Amino acid sequence: MDTRQLPPLGAKVPSVAVPKGGGVAVARGELGLVKWLFAHFSGCFVPVLVVEDAASSGRLEILKFLLEHDAGRNCTHMRVKTPIGGENVVHWSSRSIVNAIEKGHKDIAKWLYQQVPHESSTDDIQMIVESSLAAGYIDLANLVLPPDRNILECAPFCPRPEIVEMALETAYFPLNKRCAVASIQNLARVGRLDLVQRIVQLFSPLLSPAAIDFDWTSCWYRSIKEACTRGDLAMVQWLLDHPVGRALCAEMKHNVSVNHFLPITAEADQVEVMQYLYQEEIAGQYTDALIRAVRNGHLNATKWLLQHHSYLGRVAIDSVIDEAAKNGHLEILKFFGIWIYLDKRQMHGGLDRAKR
């Protein structure tokens, strides 16, 4: 249907009466206004962006009305000349399905896929399946997926634990080692240590980077960072106790350019994990850790750092206090005032004892 010469629906409406016509009506969820536009204007088209906005906003009643009054509802939207009389035409798209999925409107996404006269391309199908899997809508992904396609092939790096479990139950990971290794970080992000252990078990002893064109150490580092940020002590312990984790820590001791785990953990105020790193003697970059804790207003992490490390040099402490002031963290400023006072008293007490 050739709709290129049709004006947008609402384009003829005075801006004072109905600003931006159909788009505003959809944005407000005003079905009555959409009906009024269709009743008073003909020979126009509804832009695809209006449909996509309706899908994003969950306006199923408006989408149904648009379909019922679409002059092209009985044919797929191909660019062929078709007599349309004085009716209006709706421009549909696969992007509207993805928008609905991303906003959590699974039922609307399913309705759009099954009902509207739009033929999704191979790339469209891929996009819809990837979005469905990322949202955890496995049943919707299976509905859209062609019979000759494997759902795992459509989203090899999908972070959902359900997809990882599906891959573990098949021979997919042994044949796709890069995807298996990349899944470890995704699982660390959601605390699925059980699935991390199952993946690692598949490749024990771990293959060298040359064998899989992927560096285990880089993945391991990012996974530990995720676990530190979440305060997932069990995940941190397991990853660091593993030979890859131990080798990583040994390398970090000689590489000051890499962010150590203590600053990352302090930034997230995960004191329990900070204590573990300290006990295992793998804590480092204390000044950076203190600055991050103060910058984010984490009083617990700040107290812990000052109790477990001697911060020498007035300049370093001044810069940390400036960081607290700059970010408006009054509680930390108060604490530093008390801490400096007590520190001075302790220092003078030591001098007095030395004089005696």
Short mmCIF file of N, CA and C in Angstrom, two decimals, residues 286-288 290-291 310-324:
data_model
loop_
_atom_site.label_atom_id
_atom_site.label_comp_id
_atom_site.label_asym_id
_atom_site.label_seq_id
_atom_site.Cartn_x
_atom_site.Cartn_y
_atom_site.Cartn_z
N TYR A 286 44.19 1.79 49.29
CA TYR A 286 43.36 2.28 50.40
C TYR A 286 42.94 3.74 50.21
N THR A 287 43.82 4.56 49.67
CA THR A 287 43.45 5.97 49.50
C THR A 287 42.30 6.12 48.51
N ASP A 288 42.39 5.42 47.40
CA ASP A 288 41.32 5.45 46.41
C ASP A 288 40.02 4.91 47.01
N LEU A 290 39.09 5.06 50.15
CA LEU A 290 38.53 6.06 51.06
C LEU A 290 37.84 7.18 50.29
N ILE A 291 38.48 7.63 49.24
CA ILE A 291 37.88 8.70 48.43
C ILE A 291 36.54 8.25 47.84
N SER A 310 46.45 3.15 58.16
CA SER A 310 47.02 4.42 58.61
C SER A 310 47.20 5.34 57.42
N TYR A 311 46.39 6.38 57.38
CA TYR A 311 46.46 7.34 56.29
C TYR A 311 47.43 8.45 56.68
N LEU A 312 48.64 8.35 56.19
CA LEU A 312 49.69 9.31 56.54
C LEU A 312 49.63 10.51 55.60
N GLY A 313 49.83 11.67 56.13
CA GLY A 313 49.89 12.86 55.29
C GLY A 313 48.62 13.67 55.37
N ARG A 314 48.77 14.90 55.79
CA ARG A 314 47.62 15.79 55.94
C ARG A 314 46.96 16.10 54.60
N VAL A 315 47.76 16.15 53.54
CA VAL A 315 47.22 16.48 52.23
C VAL A 315 46.19 15.46 51.79
N ALA A 316 46.47 14.18 52.03
CA ALA A 316 45.54 13.12 51.64
C ALA A 316 44.22 13.25 52.39
N ILE A 317 44.27 13.51 53.70
CA ILE A 317 43.05 13.64 54.50
C ILE A 317 42.28 14.89 54.08
N ASP A 318 42.99 15.98 53.79
CA ASP A 318 42.33 17.21 53.35
C ASP A 318 41.55 16.98 52.06
N SER A 319 42.14 16.23 51.15
CA SER A 319 41.46 15.98 49.87
C SER A 319 40.20 15.14 50.07
N VAL A 320 40.25 14.23 51.04
CA VAL A 320 39.08 13.40 51.34
C VAL A 320 37.98 14.25 51.96
N ILE A 321 38.36 15.14 52.88
CA ILE A 321 37.38 16.04 53.51
C ILE A 321 36.76 16.95 52.45
N ASP A 322 37.58 17.44 51.53
CA ASP A 322 37.06 18.26 50.44
C ASP A 322 36.04 17.48 49.61
N GLU A 323 36.30 16.20 49.40
CA GLU A 323 35.38 15.35 48.64
C GLU A 323 34.03 15.24 49.34
N ALA A 324 34.07 15.08 50.67
CA ALA A 324 32.83 15.00 51.44
C ALA A 324 32.06 16.31 51.38
#
